[in-house]
Short mmCIF file of C-alpha atoms in Angstrom, two decimals:
data_model
loop_
_atom_site.label_atom_id
_atom_site.label_comp_id
_atom_site.label_asym_id
_atom_site.label_seq_id
_atom_site.Cartn_x
_atom_site.Cartn_y
_atom_site.Cartn_z
CA UNK A 1 42.25 -21.72 -54.33
CA UNK A 2 42.30 -22.45 -58.04
CA UNK A 3 41.91 -25.77 -59.83
CA UNK A 4 45.67 -25.82 -60.27
CA UNK A 5 46.28 -25.63 -56.53
CA UNK A 6 43.43 -27.93 -55.52
CA UNK A 7 45.75 -30.91 -55.97
CA UNK A 8 49.01 -29.12 -55.28
CA UNK A 9 51.90 -31.32 -54.14
CA UNK A 10 52.43 -28.90 -51.25
CA UNK A 11 49.15 -30.05 -49.73
CA UNK A 12 49.26 -33.00 -47.37
CA UNK A 13 47.26 -35.81 -49.06
CA UNK A 14 46.44 -37.16 -45.61
CA UNK A 15 44.82 -33.88 -44.58
CA UNK A 16 41.12 -34.31 -43.79
CA UNK A 17 40.02 -31.30 -45.84
CA UNK A 18 42.05 -32.39 -48.87
CA UNK A 19 40.58 -35.89 -48.79
CA UNK A 20 37.00 -34.64 -48.46
CA UNK A 21 37.47 -32.09 -51.24
CA UNK A 22 39.03 -34.72 -53.53
CA UNK A 23 36.11 -37.09 -52.94
CA UNK A 24 33.57 -34.37 -53.62
CA UNK A 25 35.27 -33.09 -56.74
CA UNK A 26 35.63 -36.65 -58.03
CA UNK A 27 31.90 -37.23 -57.57
CA UNK A 28 30.97 -34.02 -59.38
CA UNK A 29 33.27 -34.80 -62.31
CA UNK A 30 32.07 -38.40 -62.60
CA UNK A 31 28.38 -37.48 -62.33
CA UNK A 32 28.75 -34.80 -64.99
CA UNK A 33 30.41 -37.32 -67.31
CA UNK A 34 27.72 -39.95 -66.79
CA UNK A 35 25.02 -37.34 -67.50
CA UNK A 36 26.48 -36.80 -70.97
CA UNK A 37 25.00 -40.19 -71.90
CA UNK A 38 28.05 -41.43 -73.77
CA UNK A 39 27.85 -44.79 -72.00
CA UNK A 40 24.19 -45.29 -71.08
CA UNK A 41 24.66 -49.04 -70.61
CA UNK A 42 26.75 -48.44 -67.47
CA UNK A 43 24.89 -45.45 -65.99
CA UNK A 44 23.08 -47.21 -63.14
CA UNK A 45 25.92 -49.38 -61.80
CA UNK A 46 28.39 -46.51 -62.18
CA UNK A 47 26.21 -44.09 -60.22
CA UNK A 48 25.67 -46.77 -57.57
CA UNK A 49 29.43 -46.87 -57.12
CA UNK A 50 29.89 -43.09 -57.16
CA UNK A 51 27.18 -42.38 -54.59
CA UNK A 52 28.53 -45.15 -52.35
CA UNK A 53 31.95 -43.50 -52.42
CA UNK A 54 30.46 -40.05 -51.81
CA UNK A 55 28.59 -41.30 -48.75
CA UNK A 56 31.87 -42.52 -47.29
CA UNK A 57 33.05 -38.90 -47.35
CA UNK A 58 29.70 -37.88 -45.89
CA UNK A 59 30.06 -40.41 -43.09
CA UNK A 60 33.46 -38.99 -42.23
CA UNK A 61 31.96 -35.50 -42.10
CA UNK A 62 29.09 -36.75 -39.96
CA UNK A 63 31.41 -38.48 -37.49
CA UNK A 64 33.70 -35.45 -37.24
CA UNK A 65 33.28 -32.99 -34.40
CA UNK A 66 31.26 -29.88 -35.23
CA UNK A 67 33.17 -27.70 -37.66
CA UNK A 68 33.11 -23.97 -36.93
CA UNK A 69 33.89 -21.57 -39.82
CA UNK A 70 36.42 -18.78 -39.36
CA UNK A 71 33.95 -16.04 -40.28
CA UNK A 72 30.65 -15.29 -38.60
CA UNK A 73 28.80 -14.72 -41.88
CA UNK A 74 29.15 -16.85 -44.98
CA UNK A 75 31.09 -15.09 -47.75
CA UNK A 76 29.34 -14.75 -51.10
CA UNK A 77 30.35 -17.48 -53.55
CA UNK A 78 28.79 -15.77 -56.55
CA UNK A 79 26.03 -17.14 -58.75
CA UNK A 80 25.26 -20.83 -58.41
CA UNK A 81 26.07 -22.89 -61.53
CA UNK A 82 22.98 -24.07 -63.39
CA UNK A 83 22.21 -27.77 -62.92
CA UNK A 84 19.08 -27.93 -65.08
CA UNK A 85 20.99 -29.50 -67.96
CA UNK A 86 22.38 -32.22 -65.69
CA UNK A 87 18.91 -32.84 -64.23
CA UNK A 88 17.30 -33.11 -67.66
CA UNK A 89 20.01 -35.40 -69.02
CA UNK A 90 19.59 -37.82 -66.15
CA UNK A 91 15.80 -37.68 -66.50
CA UNK A 92 16.15 -38.86 -70.09
CA UNK A 93 18.87 -41.38 -69.28
CA UNK A 94 16.91 -42.96 -66.42
CA UNK A 95 13.41 -42.43 -67.81
CA UNK A 96 12.15 -46.01 -67.18
CA UNK A 97 13.20 -45.96 -63.52
CA UNK A 98 13.67 -42.29 -62.60
CA UNK A 99 10.71 -42.15 -60.19
CA UNK A 100 10.92 -44.09 -56.95
CA UNK A 101 9.20 -43.99 -53.55
CA UNK A 102 11.01 -42.72 -50.49
CA UNK A 103 10.37 -42.55 -46.77
CA UNK A 104 11.67 -39.10 -45.83
CA UNK A 105 12.35 -39.75 -42.16
CA UNK A 106 12.50 -43.37 -40.94
CA UNK A 107 12.11 -42.20 -37.33
CA UNK A 108 8.79 -40.48 -37.92
CA UNK A 109 6.12 -43.13 -37.27
CA UNK A 110 3.47 -43.98 -39.83
CA UNK A 111 4.90 -41.74 -42.51
CA UNK A 112 3.75 -42.79 -45.98
CA UNK A 113 6.36 -43.01 -48.75
CA UNK A 114 6.51 -40.10 -51.16
CA UNK A 115 7.52 -40.12 -54.83
CA UNK A 116 10.94 -38.76 -55.76
CA UNK A 117 13.18 -38.66 -58.82
CA UNK A 118 16.77 -39.84 -59.07
CA UNK A 119 17.48 -37.07 -61.59
CA UNK A 120 16.23 -34.37 -59.19
CA UNK A 121 18.22 -35.86 -56.33
CA UNK A 122 21.48 -35.97 -58.28
CA UNK A 123 21.09 -32.35 -59.35
CA UNK A 124 20.38 -31.29 -55.75
CA UNK A 125 23.41 -33.17 -54.44
CA UNK A 126 25.72 -31.60 -57.03
CA UNK A 127 24.36 -28.13 -56.18
CA UNK A 128 25.19 -28.55 -52.48
CA UNK A 129 28.64 -29.97 -53.17
CA UNK A 130 29.56 -27.26 -55.66
CA UNK A 131 28.64 -24.57 -53.17
CA UNK A 132 31.16 -25.89 -50.67
CA UNK A 133 33.73 -26.47 -53.38
CA UNK A 134 33.54 -22.79 -54.34
CA UNK A 135 34.58 -21.89 -50.79
CA UNK A 136 37.35 -24.48 -50.82
CA UNK A 137 38.81 -23.25 -54.09
CA UNK A 138 38.76 -19.70 -52.75
CA UNK A 139 40.91 -20.82 -49.82
CA UNK A 140 38.09 -20.79 -47.24
CA UNK A 141 38.68 -24.34 -46.03
CA UNK A 142 36.83 -24.10 -42.72
CA UNK A 143 33.82 -22.54 -44.46
CA UNK A 144 33.81 -25.33 -47.06
CA UNK A 145 34.00 -28.06 -44.43
CA UNK A 146 31.30 -26.40 -42.34
CA UNK A 147 29.00 -26.18 -45.36
CA UNK A 148 29.61 -29.76 -46.46
CA UNK A 149 29.02 -31.03 -42.92
CA UNK A 150 25.89 -28.91 -42.36
CA UNK A 151 24.36 -29.77 -45.74
CA UNK A 152 25.27 -33.45 -45.26
CA UNK A 153 22.95 -33.52 -42.26
CA UNK A 154 20.29 -31.22 -43.68
CA UNK A 155 20.07 -32.12 -47.37
CA UNK A 156 22.63 -33.89 -49.52
CA UNK A 157 23.26 -36.72 -47.06
CA UNK A 158 19.62 -37.88 -46.81
CA UNK A 159 19.16 -37.25 -50.53
CA UNK A 160 22.22 -39.32 -51.46
CA UNK A 161 21.17 -42.10 -49.07
CA UNK A 162 17.71 -42.29 -50.64
CA UNK A 163 19.19 -42.31 -54.13
CA UNK A 164 21.66 -45.04 -53.21
CA UNK A 165 18.80 -47.15 -51.84
CA UNK A 166 16.85 -46.70 -55.07
CA UNK A 167 19.80 -47.63 -57.28
CA UNK A 168 20.74 -50.58 -55.08
CA UNK A 169 17.16 -51.82 -55.18
CA UNK A 170 17.07 -51.47 -58.95
CA UNK A 171 20.26 -53.49 -59.37
CA UNK A 172 19.00 -56.11 -56.91
CA UNK A 173 15.68 -56.50 -58.78
CA UNK A 174 17.56 -57.20 -61.99
CA UNK A 175 20.30 -59.41 -60.60
CA UNK A 176 17.80 -61.52 -58.63
CA UNK A 177 15.37 -61.81 -61.57
CA UNK A 178 12.56 -60.12 -59.68
CA UNK A 179 9.87 -58.10 -61.48
CA UNK A 180 10.09 -54.38 -60.88
CA UNK A 181 7.06 -52.38 -59.77
CA UNK A 182 6.40 -49.62 -62.28
CA UNK A 183 5.84 -46.01 -61.22
CA UNK A 184 5.10 -44.64 -64.69
CA UNK A 185 2.51 -41.90 -64.46
CA UNK A 186 3.34 -41.14 -60.85
CA UNK A 187 3.74 -37.40 -60.43
CA UNK A 188 6.35 -36.30 -57.91
CA UNK A 189 4.18 -33.28 -57.11
CA UNK A 190 1.40 -35.54 -55.84
CA UNK A 191 1.10 -36.34 -52.14
CA UNK A 192 0.02 -39.96 -52.35
CA UNK A 193 -0.58 -42.36 -49.51
CA UNK A 194 1.02 -45.78 -49.45
CA UNK A 195 -2.15 -47.47 -50.67
CA UNK A 196 -2.38 -45.12 -53.63
CA UNK A 197 1.24 -45.79 -54.50
CA UNK A 198 0.43 -49.48 -54.56
CA UNK A 199 -2.54 -48.88 -56.85
CA UNK A 200 -0.32 -46.89 -59.23
CA UNK A 201 2.22 -49.67 -59.44
CA UNK A 202 2.07 -51.86 -62.54
CA UNK A 203 4.34 -54.72 -63.51
CA UNK A 204 7.41 -54.26 -65.69
CA UNK A 205 9.53 -57.27 -66.47
CA UNK A 206 13.24 -56.90 -65.80
CA UNK A 207 14.18 -57.57 -69.41
CA UNK A 208 12.64 -54.26 -70.44
CA UNK A 209 15.12 -52.25 -68.42
CA UNK A 210 18.15 -54.51 -67.95
CA UNK A 211 19.65 -54.03 -71.42
CA UNK A 212 19.28 -50.25 -71.77
CA UNK A 213 20.60 -49.63 -68.26
CA UNK A 214 23.57 -51.99 -68.47
CA UNK A 215 22.28 -54.51 -65.93
CA UNK A 216 22.38 -58.25 -66.23
CA UNK A 217 20.61 -60.82 -64.09
CA UNK A 218 22.50 -63.47 -62.14
CA UNK A 219 22.68 -66.91 -63.71
CA UNK A 220 22.74 -70.03 -61.59
#
């Protein structure tokens, strides 16, 4: 299925597969545009909106009955597109707030938060979504839906949820005039305990990040 037929008028716009594919393609296009850095002042609130919308599609996939592909083995989609450029652009764009702490599984007791990067997460999400989109454009709709559903549970869903939480927290800190704990110097390759994360945290006033990231605090 080519780009020209992806939005063909012969397709039923109410079809589940069409709606999911449209949402996923929209996210990929929007994320790629934001990564260009043409409008850095709106990057954080815009990505907050885009990930929220993507997770609606993910929720629909998660609530859907198990999808079974037509073929027993996954057809080859060819080489995966490189996402290093997108990752690096977001790392630069979000440099003051790229690193955040994440609890990987909220149902595992006493798990310490681990450091993660928004830029890494966005690149990983796009990689998963593009893989399924390659199947969809080739006309393998059941394979695409199976992949998007499977990877929603196993990777891009939890990754998008963690990223949304980080962005929402960032916006909340600014809008509520609350100082933001700094994670500068925190290496995402380190396995740090919660106490060590606290020791790493400095204090960064909101004004230092609000302007460059297009955020404004609430006024009473």
